[in-house]
XYZ file of C-alpha atoms in Angstrom:
377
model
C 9.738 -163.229 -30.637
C 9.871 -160.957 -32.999
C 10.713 -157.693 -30.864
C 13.648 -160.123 -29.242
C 14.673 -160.497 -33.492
C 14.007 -156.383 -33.954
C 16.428 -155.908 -30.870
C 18.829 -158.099 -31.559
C 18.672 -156.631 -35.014
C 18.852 -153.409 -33.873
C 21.727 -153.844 -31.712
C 23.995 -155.035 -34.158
C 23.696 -152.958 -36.716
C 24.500 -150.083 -33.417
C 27.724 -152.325 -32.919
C 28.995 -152.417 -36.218
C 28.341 -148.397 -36.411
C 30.170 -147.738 -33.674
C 32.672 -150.377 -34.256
C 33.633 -149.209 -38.043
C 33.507 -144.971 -36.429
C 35.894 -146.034 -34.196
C 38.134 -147.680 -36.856
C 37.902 -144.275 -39.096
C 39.272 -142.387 -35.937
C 41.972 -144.628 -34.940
C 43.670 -144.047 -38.810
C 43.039 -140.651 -38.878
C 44.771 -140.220 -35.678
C 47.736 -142.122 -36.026
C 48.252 -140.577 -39.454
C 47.694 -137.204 -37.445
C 50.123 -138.622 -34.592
C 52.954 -139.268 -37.243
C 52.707 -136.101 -38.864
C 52.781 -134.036 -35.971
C 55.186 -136.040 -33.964
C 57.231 -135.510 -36.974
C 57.057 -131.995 -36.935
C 57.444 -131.231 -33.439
C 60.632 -133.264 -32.907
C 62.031 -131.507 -36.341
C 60.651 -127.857 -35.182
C 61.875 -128.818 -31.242
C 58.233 -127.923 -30.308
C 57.003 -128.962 -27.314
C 52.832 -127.382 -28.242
C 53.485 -130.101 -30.941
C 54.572 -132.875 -29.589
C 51.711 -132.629 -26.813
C 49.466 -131.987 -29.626
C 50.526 -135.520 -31.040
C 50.668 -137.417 -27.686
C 46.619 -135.634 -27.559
C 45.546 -137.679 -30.825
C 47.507 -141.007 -30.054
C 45.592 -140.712 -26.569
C 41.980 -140.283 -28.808
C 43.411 -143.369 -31.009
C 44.157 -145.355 -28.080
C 40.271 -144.028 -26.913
C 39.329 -145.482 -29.798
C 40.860 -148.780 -29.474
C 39.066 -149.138 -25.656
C 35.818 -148.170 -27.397
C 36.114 -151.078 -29.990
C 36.777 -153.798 -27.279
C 34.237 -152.269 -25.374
C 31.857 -152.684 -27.465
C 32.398 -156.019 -28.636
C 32.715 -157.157 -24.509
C 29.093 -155.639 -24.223
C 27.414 -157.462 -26.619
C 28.179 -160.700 -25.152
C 25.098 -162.922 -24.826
C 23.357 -163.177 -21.303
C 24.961 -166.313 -19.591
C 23.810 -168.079 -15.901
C 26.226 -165.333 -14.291
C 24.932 -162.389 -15.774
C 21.526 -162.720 -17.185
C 20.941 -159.312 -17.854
C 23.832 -159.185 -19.823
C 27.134 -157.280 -20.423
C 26.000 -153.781 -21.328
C 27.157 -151.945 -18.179
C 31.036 -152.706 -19.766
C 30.871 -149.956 -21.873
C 30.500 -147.509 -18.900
C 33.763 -149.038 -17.460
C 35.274 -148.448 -21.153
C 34.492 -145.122 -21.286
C 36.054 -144.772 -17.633
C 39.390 -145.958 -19.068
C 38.941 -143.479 -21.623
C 38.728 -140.780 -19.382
C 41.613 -142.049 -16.779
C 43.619 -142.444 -19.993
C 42.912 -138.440 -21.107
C 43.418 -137.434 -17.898
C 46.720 -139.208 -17.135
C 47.766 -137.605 -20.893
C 46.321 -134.000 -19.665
C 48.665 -134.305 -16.751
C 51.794 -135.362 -18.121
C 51.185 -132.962 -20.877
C 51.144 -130.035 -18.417
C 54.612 -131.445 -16.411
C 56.353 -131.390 -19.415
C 54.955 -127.615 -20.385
C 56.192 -126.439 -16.854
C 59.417 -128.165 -17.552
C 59.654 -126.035 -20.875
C 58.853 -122.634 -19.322
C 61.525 -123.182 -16.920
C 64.371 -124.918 -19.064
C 63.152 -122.774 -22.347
C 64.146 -124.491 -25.505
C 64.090 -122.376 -28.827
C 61.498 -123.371 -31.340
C 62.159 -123.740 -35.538
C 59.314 -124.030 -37.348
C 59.289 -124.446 -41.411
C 56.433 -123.593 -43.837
C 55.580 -127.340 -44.264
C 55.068 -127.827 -40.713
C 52.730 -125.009 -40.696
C 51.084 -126.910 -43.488
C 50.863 -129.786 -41.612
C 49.491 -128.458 -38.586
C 46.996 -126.275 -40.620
C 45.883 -129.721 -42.487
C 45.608 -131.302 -38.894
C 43.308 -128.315 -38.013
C 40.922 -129.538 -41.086
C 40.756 -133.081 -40.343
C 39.891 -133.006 -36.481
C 37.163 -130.608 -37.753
C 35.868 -133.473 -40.458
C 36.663 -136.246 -37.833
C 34.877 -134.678 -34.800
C 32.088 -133.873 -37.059
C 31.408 -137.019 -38.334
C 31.964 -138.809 -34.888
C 30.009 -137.125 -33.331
C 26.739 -137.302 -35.636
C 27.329 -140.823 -36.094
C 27.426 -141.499 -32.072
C 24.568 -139.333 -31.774
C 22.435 -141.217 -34.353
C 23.463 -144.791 -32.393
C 23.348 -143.572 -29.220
C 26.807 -144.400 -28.069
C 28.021 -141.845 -25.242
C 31.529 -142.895 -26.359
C 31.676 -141.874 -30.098
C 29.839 -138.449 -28.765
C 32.460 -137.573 -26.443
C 34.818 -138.612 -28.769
C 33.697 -137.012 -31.590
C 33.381 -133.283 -29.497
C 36.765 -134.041 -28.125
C 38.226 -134.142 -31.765
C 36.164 -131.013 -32.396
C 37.592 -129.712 -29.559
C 41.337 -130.652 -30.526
C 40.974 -128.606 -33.863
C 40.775 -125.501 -31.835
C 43.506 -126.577 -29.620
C 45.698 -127.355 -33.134
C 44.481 -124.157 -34.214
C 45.922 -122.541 -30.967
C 49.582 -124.929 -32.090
C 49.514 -122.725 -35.305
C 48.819 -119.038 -34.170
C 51.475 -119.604 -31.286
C 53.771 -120.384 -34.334
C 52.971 -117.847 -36.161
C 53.480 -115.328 -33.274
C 56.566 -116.851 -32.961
C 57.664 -116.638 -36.712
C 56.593 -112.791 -36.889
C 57.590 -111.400 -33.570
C 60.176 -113.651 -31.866
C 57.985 -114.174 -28.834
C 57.806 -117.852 -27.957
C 54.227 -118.703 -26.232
C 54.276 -122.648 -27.407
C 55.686 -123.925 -23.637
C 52.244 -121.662 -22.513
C 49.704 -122.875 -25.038
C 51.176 -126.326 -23.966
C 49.936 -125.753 -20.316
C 46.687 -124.169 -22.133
C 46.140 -127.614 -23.761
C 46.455 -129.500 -20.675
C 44.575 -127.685 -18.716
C 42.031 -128.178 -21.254
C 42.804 -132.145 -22.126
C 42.735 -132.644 -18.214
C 39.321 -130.549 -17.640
C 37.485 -133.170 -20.417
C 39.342 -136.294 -18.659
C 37.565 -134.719 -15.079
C 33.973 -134.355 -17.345
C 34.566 -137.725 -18.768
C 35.060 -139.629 -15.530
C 32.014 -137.719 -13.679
C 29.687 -138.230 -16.585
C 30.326 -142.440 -16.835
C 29.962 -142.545 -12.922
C 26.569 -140.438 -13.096
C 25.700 -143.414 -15.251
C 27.111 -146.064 -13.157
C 25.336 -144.180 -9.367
C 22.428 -143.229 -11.571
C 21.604 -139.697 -12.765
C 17.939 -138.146 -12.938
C 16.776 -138.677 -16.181
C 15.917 -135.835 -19.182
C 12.095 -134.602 -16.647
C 10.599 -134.298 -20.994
C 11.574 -137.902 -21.653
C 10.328 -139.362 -18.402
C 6.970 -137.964 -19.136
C 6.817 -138.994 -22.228
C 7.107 -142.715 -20.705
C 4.480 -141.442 -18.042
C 2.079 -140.609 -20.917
C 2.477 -143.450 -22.862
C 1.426 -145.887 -19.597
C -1.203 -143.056 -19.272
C -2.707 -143.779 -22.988
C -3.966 -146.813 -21.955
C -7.837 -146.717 -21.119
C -8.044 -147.936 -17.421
C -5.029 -145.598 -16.205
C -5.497 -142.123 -14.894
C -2.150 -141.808 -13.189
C 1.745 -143.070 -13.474
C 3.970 -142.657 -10.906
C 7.030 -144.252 -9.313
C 9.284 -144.463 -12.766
C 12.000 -146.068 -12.222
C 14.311 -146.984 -15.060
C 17.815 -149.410 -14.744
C 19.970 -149.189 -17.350
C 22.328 -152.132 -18.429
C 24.232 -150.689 -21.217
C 23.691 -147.497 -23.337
C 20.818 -148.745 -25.380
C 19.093 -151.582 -22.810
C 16.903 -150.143 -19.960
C 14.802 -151.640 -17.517
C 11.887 -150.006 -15.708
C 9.230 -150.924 -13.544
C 5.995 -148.503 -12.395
C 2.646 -147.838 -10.605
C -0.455 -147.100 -12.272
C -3.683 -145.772 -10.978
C -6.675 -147.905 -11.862
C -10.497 -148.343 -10.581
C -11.135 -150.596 -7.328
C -13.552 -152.021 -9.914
C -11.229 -154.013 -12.301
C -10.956 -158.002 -12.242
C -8.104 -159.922 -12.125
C -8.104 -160.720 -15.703
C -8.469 -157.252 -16.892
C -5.126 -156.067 -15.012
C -3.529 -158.432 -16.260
C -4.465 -158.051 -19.404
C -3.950 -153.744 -18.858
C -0.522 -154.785 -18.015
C 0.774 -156.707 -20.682
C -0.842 -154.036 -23.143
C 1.022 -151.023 -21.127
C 4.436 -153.000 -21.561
C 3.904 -153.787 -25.136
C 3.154 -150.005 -25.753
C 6.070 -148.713 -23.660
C 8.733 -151.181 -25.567
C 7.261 -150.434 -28.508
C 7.527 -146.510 -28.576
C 10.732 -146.328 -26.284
C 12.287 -149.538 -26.421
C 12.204 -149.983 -22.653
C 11.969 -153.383 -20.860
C 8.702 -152.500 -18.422
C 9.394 -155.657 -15.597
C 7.131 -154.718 -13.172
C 3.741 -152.699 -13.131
C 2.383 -151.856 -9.844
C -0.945 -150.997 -9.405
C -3.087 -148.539 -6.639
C -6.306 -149.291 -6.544
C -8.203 -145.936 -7.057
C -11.591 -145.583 -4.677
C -14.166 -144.636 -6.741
C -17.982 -146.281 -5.273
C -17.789 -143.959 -2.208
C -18.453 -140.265 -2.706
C -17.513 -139.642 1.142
C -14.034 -141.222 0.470
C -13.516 -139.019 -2.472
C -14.550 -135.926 -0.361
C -11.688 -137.356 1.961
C -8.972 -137.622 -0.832
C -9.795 -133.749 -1.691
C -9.628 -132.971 1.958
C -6.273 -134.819 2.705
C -4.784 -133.517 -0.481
C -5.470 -129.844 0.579
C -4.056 -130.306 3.901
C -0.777 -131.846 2.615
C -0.267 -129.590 -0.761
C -0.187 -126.705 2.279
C 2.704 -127.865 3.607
C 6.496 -126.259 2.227
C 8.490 -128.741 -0.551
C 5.103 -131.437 -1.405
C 5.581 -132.141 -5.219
C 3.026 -134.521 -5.278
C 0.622 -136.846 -3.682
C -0.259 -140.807 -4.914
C -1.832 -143.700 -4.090
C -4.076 -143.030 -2.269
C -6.797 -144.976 -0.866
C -9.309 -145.921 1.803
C -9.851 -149.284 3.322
C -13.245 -148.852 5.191
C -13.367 -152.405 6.543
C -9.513 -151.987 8.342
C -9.835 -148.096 8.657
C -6.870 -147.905 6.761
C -5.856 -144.353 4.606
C -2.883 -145.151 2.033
C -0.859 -142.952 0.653
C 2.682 -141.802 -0.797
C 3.976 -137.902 -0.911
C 6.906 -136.723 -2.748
C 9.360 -133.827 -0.878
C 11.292 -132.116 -2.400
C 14.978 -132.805 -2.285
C 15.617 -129.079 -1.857
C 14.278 -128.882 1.924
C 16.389 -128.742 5.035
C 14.746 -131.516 6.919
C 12.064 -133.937 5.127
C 11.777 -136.234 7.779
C 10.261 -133.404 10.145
C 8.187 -131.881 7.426
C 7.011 -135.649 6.959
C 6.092 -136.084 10.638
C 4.387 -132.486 10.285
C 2.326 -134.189 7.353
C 1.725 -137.067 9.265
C 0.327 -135.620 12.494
C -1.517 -133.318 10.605
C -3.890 -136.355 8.650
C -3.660 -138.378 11.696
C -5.299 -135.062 13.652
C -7.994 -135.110 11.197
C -8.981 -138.664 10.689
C -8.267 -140.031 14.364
C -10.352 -143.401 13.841
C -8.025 -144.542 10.779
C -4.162 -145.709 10.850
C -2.548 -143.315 8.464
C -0.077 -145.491 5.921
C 2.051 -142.752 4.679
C 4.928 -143.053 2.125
C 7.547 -140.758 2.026
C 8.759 -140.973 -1.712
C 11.055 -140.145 -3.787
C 11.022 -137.216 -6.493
C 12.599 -139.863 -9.472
């Protein structure tokens, strides 16, 4: 009870972050969209105007991130009893489809402006303005970011580096204009292309990042051993393997593992190794552990531990093995268990597999060989 009152807890105080961030950007870039719209129309520049249209797109980003947010903290209901998480990863998709659909009409209307050139008139106070704009996408994208970095929300961190990244684009607005003012060279219809090119490039990053999330990308290999240890702390493990982690929203994840453990344990002390292993691993990540798996380790038989050295040797000679697990030896069914990890890198793993597998079943002709071709995770 009182980890379900910590998380709840916890989550809402990452929802009303996020939600009050998200506020802070959405007035800071329509007051940034009405200034520079202002300016551009007045000065006839197009790098302006595109400038604006880039801000009321991270406003409107803004806006998605807000409902978002709220949609994903819904409780768990009968149709969805693991929740609503997962809606912020189809958020932040809209995000990106949103930047990228401003990218590209950004970069049609450059074109149009190199072609059909239109002659710009800027004023010190729009230089001002622009200058200002510079300063406040620098404070904005700062503080964004830091913020969705401390609350883990992939949303306020893209957010926040694209605002970073918009002050250099603003800055780009301003030395085109100043070119302009002090040589009579007109480059804003080409920094306009520049900035789409740019604007379209993070909607691409965007929208391959959230569907990594929604497929499943490899975790950070440091943070999945850290997991790996923390099962390992516990005195009746001496192996984790088979990590495999769901996630249903930014901050809610799911896992499920094998551990190694003596042939000698009762009932009653795996389950009571379990429940301590899941307590541990919520505790010091915060991850849901559903399901612990266990292989029995031999260890009364010093001829089947003489095996497991022998069969290891043999398989670690092959190309592409990362590892070998679970292994054991059922004398009574002449039965040798085991799983190997290939590596994803070789050209066939199936054959190497059946190269593996003839190979132990050459040696050890009186057993059936139960072999596991796993997966690197």
């Amino acid at each position: 009870m009182a980890n379900k009152i910590s998380e709840n807890s916890t989550t809402l105080n990452r929802d009303k972050v996020i939600i009050r961030t998200s506020i802070i950007g959405i007035v800071a870039n329509i007051f940034l969209v009405a200034f520079k719209a202002t300016v551009g129309l007045l000065a006839n520049s197009i790098a302006v105007i595109l400038d604006a249209v880039n801000n009321l797109s991270d406003a409107l980003s803004s806006v998605i991130t807000i409902v978002g947010t709220k949609l994903a903290t819904k409780k768990p209901d009968k149709k969805h009893p693991l929740g609503y998480g997962r809606i912020e990863y189809l958020s932040a998709m809209i995000v990106a489809a949103i930047v990228l659909y401003a990218g590209i009409t950004s970069a049609v209307e450059s074109v149009k402006k190199i072609i059909w050139p239109e002659v710009a008139d800027y004023s010190t106070v729009s230089l001002i303005i622009i200058a200002g704009a510079v300063v406040v996408k620098l404070i904005l994208g700062r503080y964004v970011k830091v913020m969705g970095q401390k609350v883990n929300s992939g949303s306020l961190i893209a957010s926040g580096s694209d605002a970073l990244f918009d002050a250099v684009l603003s800055a780009s607005v301003l030395a085109s204009a100043v070119v302009f003012l002090t040589t009579g060279i007109s480059l804003e219809a080409y920094v306009g292309v520049l900035i789409s090119v740019f604007i379209i490039k993070a909607g691409i990053e965007m929208l391959m990042e959230t569907l990594d999330e929604i497929l499943g990308k490899r975790l950070e290999r440091d943070y999945i051993r850290a997991i790996k240890k923390t099962i390992c702390e516990d005195e009746y493990v001496s192996g984790a393997y088979d990590l495999i982690l769901h996630s249903y929203g930014p901050d809610k994840l799911i896992g499920s593992a094998h551990v190694e453990v003596p042939d000698t344990l009762t009932a009653d002390e795996l389950d009571v190794m379990q429940r301590r292993i899941a307590e541990n691993v919520y505790r010091k990540h915060g991850i849901f552990m559903v399901g612990i798996g266990i292989y029995s380790m031999n260890t009364k038989d010093d001829e089947i531990k003489a095996m497991r050295s022998d069969i290891n040797h043999r398989i670690l000679a092959h190309e592409g093995v990362l590892q070998i697990h679970g292994f054991y030896v059922n004398r009574e069914r002449m039965i040798i268990s085991l799983d190997v990890i290939l590596d994803f890198e070789l050209t066939d793993r199936e054959q190497t597999y059946k190269e593996i597998y003839a190979d132990i079943s050459a040696a050890y002709p009186d057993y059936t060989i139960s072999m596991n071709l796993d997966i690197d995770i």
